[in-house]
Amino acid sequence: MINFIKVLLNRRKAKIAARNELCDNTIARFKSANEAADRLFCDAHVLIDTDEYTKWKKTYSKALQETRSDEIKKLKKAEHFSGLINEHTKLTENKKHLEQRILFHNRKVTNEMIKNAYALIGNVEGRKLDRQQMECIVKDSHNHLVIAGAGTGKTTTVIGKIKFLLKSKQCAPEDILVLSFTNASASEMNERIRKETGYNIAASTFHKLGLNIISAVDAAFPKITQLRLKKFIKEQILTEMKSESYLKLLNAYMVYNRISAKSEFDFKTKEEYEEYLKFNPPITLCGNEVKSYGEMDIANFLTQNGIQYIYEQPYKIDTRTEIYGQYHPDFYLPDYDIYIEYFGINRNGEVPPWFSAYGTTTASQHYLDSIEWKRNLHQSNGTKMIECFAYEKSEGTLLENLHRNLINFEVCITPKSEAEVWNQISQSEDDILEGVVELFETVINLIKSNRYSIEYVRKLNAERENTNNNIILLLIEPIYNAYNDYLAKNGEIDFNDMINTARQYVDEGKYINPYKYVIVDEYQDISKSRFLLLNSLRQSSDYELFCVGDDWQSIYRFAGSDISYIINFEHYWGRTEISKIETTYRFPKKLIDISSDFIMKNPMQIRKNIVSPNADAGFALGEVSGFNERCAIEFVAKRINDLPQKSSVFFIGRYSFDAELLNKSGLFECRYDNQLGLIKIIYRPRPDLTLNFLTAHKSKGLQADYVFIINNKKSKMGFPSKIQDSPIL
């Protein structure tokens, strides 16, 4: 009996000891979490990284889970239960409010930092910076991305940042590198920094940086080519065209692949399809406009092979009934009395979804019925019909099957020479070669900029199975090789080489980054080659990175810029402080609301809450229209007459030749300013006004009191442009 009691007592002691131990261990975990939270606030004058809250939650996740557990109540009889309750209460408060405490602390510290910074740097370029601008200046981060809306004073913020770095002794002038994208912006930045700080800071373009690196490594200034790539490409194409095989390939591209033809099945409505054809009309070698790209291919094939055809000639027999009108087959071959029909169905016998039903009959069934009617008509009248189908076009077998059927019907196929075909192509459209040259120039620059090879691009294309792209690469390859051979033979480099060779030198350890702080303006325009150069410099010797940009203003994709570098900044650079400057001084609220609503139709854009201190003086947008171009420009002139004295005015067009709308009106006169790279507009009734014409791309970042956007026609060369980009881009 005594032994039994001893066993019970020992069990009770063990249970109490275990409970006390569990309580003490839990207290230790809670206390450790609370102390870690308190340590975040050990310095009242230092900002707490917002990532610290996430790290704290992850590190002490077990303790935080235990605060919700009912197991705590079971420790009520533990020796140190009151201590557990204290730590539990404190941890529960931290769990609820630590993030807010950090934000409150950081706001307090930031206020203090801003106050000190204001005292240190004063006004920047004659004005006191707003709070968001000052936060960008005082916050210290290894990577700092500033998303700055249009007209928010981002360049002034950059200058304020440099002034702060110098005044606070964080950097000497030689420690700072400022990068911009054009010579004009870099030159302007240099002048504004010197004027504000009294120091000459290294502000340059990426190309100039590359040039400086190459010069430093080679101890000699590199030989920069004076060759005009566009002129070189045109000369090379003309040389290559002497080869029958090259000319055949060029003809095939021009006739069948130059336009990225969409299928009837790519559209949801008839209106969409008709609009697409309106701006990208399928025009044959003979200059006829047909109803589809499949029909265009058939017409061109017949022309190339010396087969005369008539498009949509009425069938030789009157077919009009109560149900059907006169039958017009797509093509008629008069020399052979043969008809060709192009039927717009897929492999399943279905028509595009936008085709209309006929009464209770579905659109597809109605179309199939009409095919059967045509077959029966030809059979009963003893006429011959060759059938072609939309699915053959999409599968790439249309012309092959057409060729076989023509042979079966004993049609004489006598292919024209490639020279004859080219002659017909070049007569169908003025300066047709210029468009090819421009495309080839863009592709070559992008290939070189990305440091790709033709073979690598070919592999990329293989994943997409795009015949058009493959033909372009075959056409470009000898020109691309000739261009590189020319540079190598003459010991020259081009603008792409400036960046790529510089990066190579850095990677090889021939050049060590000397800068402690790198500032990049217009970061949304960054390209792959520029990013890789920046990254190589950081691998060479680390630096603080401060980038300012606006994804809403990314409009240079055609030149190689890649918006993903700003959208996914942290993916490329690691943990990042992201700030925003959202007060614009350029335009009023009504324009902000309209433009912001339009841009945010794309959910991938970074959301910004742009505000303006400028009160709206009436509605910010107006429309000037006339029933023809002359009248529209006359009405513009009347608006110009009413503008306030000494106003500045921009006329903005999509293309440089849009300025001709003003010039040919007789009301305005255009004068090109080579130094400023813009077109000055003379309007004699108002000599007090400053009027300039710019393209949309050249106008970015500039401002005027009044802006007239011209040539807003819904046409191929209107604004916005309806011209398709080649898929290879």
Tab-separated table of C-alpha atoms in Angstrom, residues 10-242:
chain	number	residue	atom	x	y	z
A	10	ASN	CA	6.008	10.382	-7.824
A	11	ARG	CA	3.649	10.490	-10.785
A	12	ARG	CA	2.086	13.687	-9.446
A	13	LYS	CA	5.512	15.282	-8.911
A	14	ALA	CA	6.569	14.300	-12.415
A	15	LYS	CA	3.358	15.769	-13.845
A	16	ILE	CA	3.880	19.043	-11.937
A	17	ALA	CA	7.521	19.173	-13.034
A	18	ALA	CA	6.551	18.544	-16.656
A	19	ARG	CA	3.867	21.242	-16.470
A	20	ASN	CA	6.319	23.715	-14.937
A	21	GLU	CA	8.929	22.854	-17.556
A	22	LEU	CA	6.418	23.271	-20.376
A	23	CYS	CA	5.330	26.603	-18.883
A	24	ASP	CA	8.940	27.812	-18.534
A	25	ASN	CA	9.792	26.741	-22.087
A	26	THR	CA	6.731	28.537	-23.431
A	27	ILE	CA	7.665	31.639	-21.403
A	28	ALA	CA	11.166	31.456	-22.896
A	29	ARG	CA	9.780	31.290	-26.449
A	30	PHE	CA	7.338	34.145	-25.830
A	31	LYS	CA	10.003	36.208	-24.094
A	32	SER	CA	12.482	35.622	-26.927
A	33	ALA	CA	9.898	36.810	-29.480
A	34	ASN	CA	9.035	39.888	-27.398
A	35	GLU	CA	12.671	40.804	-26.835
A	36	ALA	CA	13.349	40.466	-30.580
A	37	ALA	CA	10.435	42.823	-31.232
A	38	ASP	CA	11.775	45.315	-28.675
A	39	ARG	CA	15.253	45.194	-30.207
A	40	LEU	CA	13.839	46.537	-33.461
A	41	PHE	CA	13.263	49.841	-31.662
A	42	CYS	CA	16.633	50.030	-29.911
A	43	ASP	CA	17.672	53.111	-31.896
A	44	ALA	CA	15.011	55.811	-31.978
A	45	HIS	CA	16.780	57.577	-34.862
A	46	VAL	CA	17.147	54.663	-37.293
A	47	LEU	CA	14.543	53.401	-39.746
A	48	ILE	CA	13.392	49.807	-39.358
A	49	ASP	CA	13.407	47.777	-42.530
A	50	THR	CA	9.814	46.800	-43.289
A	51	ASP	CA	11.089	43.278	-44.057
A	52	GLU	CA	11.973	42.883	-40.372
A	53	TYR	CA	8.312	42.351	-39.480
A	54	THR	CA	8.045	39.508	-42.001
A	55	LYS	CA	11.277	37.992	-40.705
A	56	TRP	CA	10.063	38.272	-37.100
A	57	LYS	CA	6.779	36.499	-37.922
A	58	LYS	CA	8.656	33.712	-39.710
A	59	THR	CA	11.309	33.265	-36.984
A	60	TYR	CA	8.788	33.116	-34.150
A	61	SER	CA	5.928	31.446	-35.998
A	62	LYS	CA	5.689	28.620	-33.419
A	63	ALA	CA	5.365	31.056	-30.510
A	64	LEU	CA	2.794	33.107	-32.415
A	65	GLN	CA	0.732	29.993	-33.125
A	66	GLU	CA	0.838	29.097	-29.424
A	67	THR	CA	-0.785	32.403	-28.469
A	68	ARG	CA	-3.964	31.096	-30.089
A	69	SER	CA	-3.746	27.674	-28.451
A	70	ASP	CA	-6.068	26.501	-25.646
A	71	GLU	CA	-3.063	24.645	-24.218
A	72	ILE	CA	-2.122	27.834	-22.325
A	73	LYS	CA	-5.168	27.379	-20.059
A	74	LYS	CA	-3.945	23.909	-19.088
A	75	LEU	CA	-0.844	25.520	-17.545
A	76	LYS	CA	-2.936	27.530	-15.065
A	77	LYS	CA	-1.484	25.608	-12.092
A	78	ALA	CA	2.125	26.004	-13.252
A	79	GLU	CA	4.474	27.730	-10.816
A	80	HIS	CA	5.267	30.623	-13.192
A	81	PHE	CA	1.860	30.905	-14.849
A	82	SER	CA	1.565	34.609	-14.029
A	83	GLY	CA	4.846	35.212	-15.906
A	84	LEU	CA	3.469	33.237	-18.842
A	85	ILE	CA	0.344	35.401	-18.887
A	86	ASN	CA	2.473	38.565	-18.913
A	87	GLU	CA	4.598	37.387	-21.853
A	88	HIS	CA	1.526	35.991	-23.621
A	89	THR	CA	-0.292	39.336	-23.316
A	90	LYS	CA	2.742	41.215	-24.581
A	91	LEU	CA	3.249	38.812	-27.514
A	92	THR	CA	-0.433	39.021	-28.441
A	93	GLU	CA	-0.094	42.817	-28.552
A	94	ASN	CA	3.046	42.544	-30.695
A	95	LYS	CA	1.296	40.136	-32.991
A	96	LYS	CA	-1.554	42.621	-33.454
A	97	HIS	CA	0.301	45.912	-33.508
A	98	LEU	CA	4.010	45.355	-34.294
A	99	GLU	CA	3.612	46.237	-37.969
A	100	GLN	CA	1.782	49.463	-37.038
A	101	ARG	CA	4.445	50.233	-34.402
A	102	ILE	CA	7.145	49.872	-37.063
A	103	LEU	CA	5.241	52.130	-39.445
A	104	PHE	CA	4.690	54.707	-36.695
A	105	HIS	CA	8.376	54.530	-35.695
A	106	ASN	CA	9.506	54.887	-39.306
A	107	ARG	CA	7.203	57.823	-39.906
A	108	LYS	CA	8.572	59.541	-36.816
A	109	VAL	CA	12.170	58.825	-37.857
A	110	THR	CA	11.435	59.865	-41.439
A	111	ASN	CA	9.927	63.139	-40.224
A	112	GLU	CA	13.078	63.791	-38.263
A	113	MET	CA	15.285	62.844	-41.230
A	114	ILE	CA	13.286	65.057	-43.582
A	115	LYS	CA	13.469	67.959	-41.159
A	116	ASN	CA	17.257	67.554	-40.933
A	117	ALA	CA	17.557	67.122	-44.697
A	118	TYR	CA	15.563	70.301	-45.360
A	119	ALA	CA	17.983	72.122	-43.062
A	120	LEU	CA	20.943	70.534	-44.853
A	121	ILE	CA	20.021	70.996	-48.532
A	122	GLY	CA	17.415	73.765	-48.471
A	123	ASN	CA	15.485	74.335	-51.670
A	124	VAL	CA	16.383	72.357	-54.790
A	125	GLU	CA	16.318	74.235	-58.087
A	126	GLY	CA	14.540	77.096	-56.380
A	127	ARG	CA	11.709	75.225	-54.684
A	128	LYS	CA	10.953	73.234	-51.567
A	129	LEU	CA	10.510	69.562	-52.406
A	130	ASP	CA	7.296	67.810	-51.350
A	131	ARG	CA	7.224	65.065	-48.719
A	132	GLN	CA	7.350	62.137	-51.156
A	133	GLN	CA	10.362	63.642	-52.906
A	134	MET	CA	12.124	64.153	-49.585
A	135	GLU	CA	11.385	60.577	-48.497
A	136	CYS	CA	13.125	59.372	-51.673
A	137	ILE	CA	16.106	61.525	-50.801
A	138	VAL	CA	16.556	60.559	-47.136
A	139	LYS	CA	15.754	56.836	-47.292
A	140	ASP	CA	18.868	54.717	-47.505
A	141	SER	CA	18.602	51.374	-49.270
A	142	HIS	CA	20.951	49.127	-51.215
A	143	ASN	CA	18.317	49.121	-53.979
A	144	HIS	CA	15.845	51.978	-54.227
A	145	LEU	CA	13.242	52.238	-56.989
A	146	VAL	CA	11.316	55.484	-57.292
A	147	ILE	CA	8.137	55.294	-59.377
A	148	ALA	CA	7.620	58.877	-60.537
A	149	GLY	CA	4.548	60.003	-62.458
A	150	ALA	CA	4.753	62.385	-65.396
A	151	GLY	CA	5.539	65.952	-64.347
A	152	THR	CA	6.240	65.027	-60.717
A	153	GLY	CA	9.721	66.541	-60.706
A	154	LYS	CA	11.757	63.349	-60.887
A	155	THR	CA	14.859	65.068	-62.280
A	156	THR	CA	14.678	67.628	-59.475
A	157	THR	CA	14.400	64.710	-57.044
A	158	VAL	CA	17.514	63.108	-58.552
A	159	ILE	CA	19.396	66.398	-58.170
A	160	GLY	CA	18.110	66.697	-54.589
A	161	LYS	CA	19.372	63.165	-53.878
A	162	ILE	CA	22.828	64.013	-55.205
A	163	LYS	CA	22.893	67.253	-53.214
A	164	PHE	CA	21.942	65.315	-50.057
A	165	LEU	CA	24.614	62.638	-50.634
A	166	LEU	CA	27.260	65.349	-51.041
A	167	LYS	CA	26.099	67.583	-48.173
A	168	SER	CA	25.781	64.651	-45.755
A	169	LYS	CA	29.289	63.467	-46.719
A	170	GLN	CA	27.977	60.032	-47.728
A	171	CYS	CA	29.662	60.406	-51.119
A	172	ALA	CA	32.331	62.466	-52.782
A	173	PRO	CA	31.539	63.787	-56.287
A	174	GLU	CA	33.727	61.109	-57.899
A	175	ASP	CA	31.780	58.354	-56.104
A	176	ILE	CA	28.536	59.086	-57.982
A	177	LEU	CA	27.546	57.949	-61.472
A	178	VAL	CA	24.354	59.265	-63.075
A	179	LEU	CA	23.032	57.477	-66.157
A	180	SER	CA	20.448	58.701	-68.634
A	181	PHE	CA	19.346	57.538	-72.076
A	182	THR	CA	20.016	60.388	-74.486
A	183	ASN	CA	22.868	62.832	-74.954
A	184	ALA	CA	20.433	65.711	-74.522
A	185	SER	CA	19.074	64.454	-71.184
A	186	ALA	CA	22.566	63.585	-69.896
A	187	SER	CA	23.864	67.024	-70.898
A	188	GLU	CA	20.894	68.732	-69.247
A	189	MET	CA	21.385	66.638	-66.109
A	190	ASN	CA	25.087	67.570	-65.982
A	191	GLU	CA	24.314	71.261	-66.217
A	192	ARG	CA	21.525	71.174	-63.621
A	193	ILE	CA	23.644	69.189	-61.137
A	194	ARG	CA	26.602	71.570	-61.561
A	195	LYS	CA	24.352	74.589	-61.162
A	196	GLU	CA	22.704	73.214	-58.003
A	197	THR	CA	25.713	71.596	-56.267
A	198	GLY	CA	28.727	73.345	-57.730
A	199	TYR	CA	30.244	69.960	-58.635
A	200	ASN	CA	30.778	68.155	-61.927
A	201	ILE	CA	29.208	64.733	-61.447
A	202	ALA	CA	29.699	61.911	-63.972
A	203	ALA	CA	26.358	62.094	-65.801
A	204	SER	CA	26.359	60.246	-69.096
A	205	THR	CA	24.502	57.926	-71.400
A	206	PHE	CA	25.028	54.167	-71.194
A	207	HIS	CA	26.878	54.336	-74.513
A	208	LYS	CA	29.268	56.991	-73.161
A	209	LEU	CA	29.844	54.863	-70.055
A	210	GLY	CA	30.681	51.892	-72.291
A	211	LEU	CA	33.002	54.075	-74.340
A	212	ASN	CA	34.798	55.271	-71.193
A	213	ILE	CA	35.277	51.691	-69.958
A	214	ILE	CA	36.673	50.532	-73.317
A	215	SER	CA	39.000	53.543	-73.484
A	216	ALA	CA	40.252	52.919	-69.940
A	217	VAL	CA	40.989	49.239	-70.638
A	218	ASP	CA	42.527	49.676	-74.095
A	219	ALA	CA	44.287	52.930	-73.162
A	220	ALA	CA	42.978	54.283	-76.448
A	221	PHE	CA	39.742	55.720	-77.743
A	222	PRO	CA	37.906	53.072	-79.803
A	223	LYS	CA	37.197	53.621	-83.474
A	224	ILE	CA	33.461	54.287	-83.713
A	225	THR	CA	31.958	53.403	-87.069
A	226	GLN	CA	30.590	56.197	-89.193
A	227	LEU	CA	28.738	53.663	-91.323
A	228	ARG	CA	25.010	54.348	-91.612
A	229	LEU	CA	23.451	50.958	-90.975
A	230	LYS	CA	20.285	51.700	-92.950
A	231	LYS	CA	22.285	52.670	-96.057
A	232	PHE	CA	24.544	49.624	-95.637
A	233	ILE	CA	21.533	47.266	-95.383
A	234	LYS	CA	19.934	48.665	-98.531
A	235	GLU	CA	23.170	48.300	-100.498
A	236	GLN	CA	23.634	44.744	-99.233
A	237	ILE	CA	20.062	43.761	-100.147
A	238	LEU	CA	20.568	45.087	-103.679
A	239	THR	CA	23.821	43.117	-103.906
A	240	GLU	CA	22.261	39.924	-102.541
A	241	MET	CA	19.332	40.280	-104.964
A	242	LYS	CA	21.735	39.453	-107.803
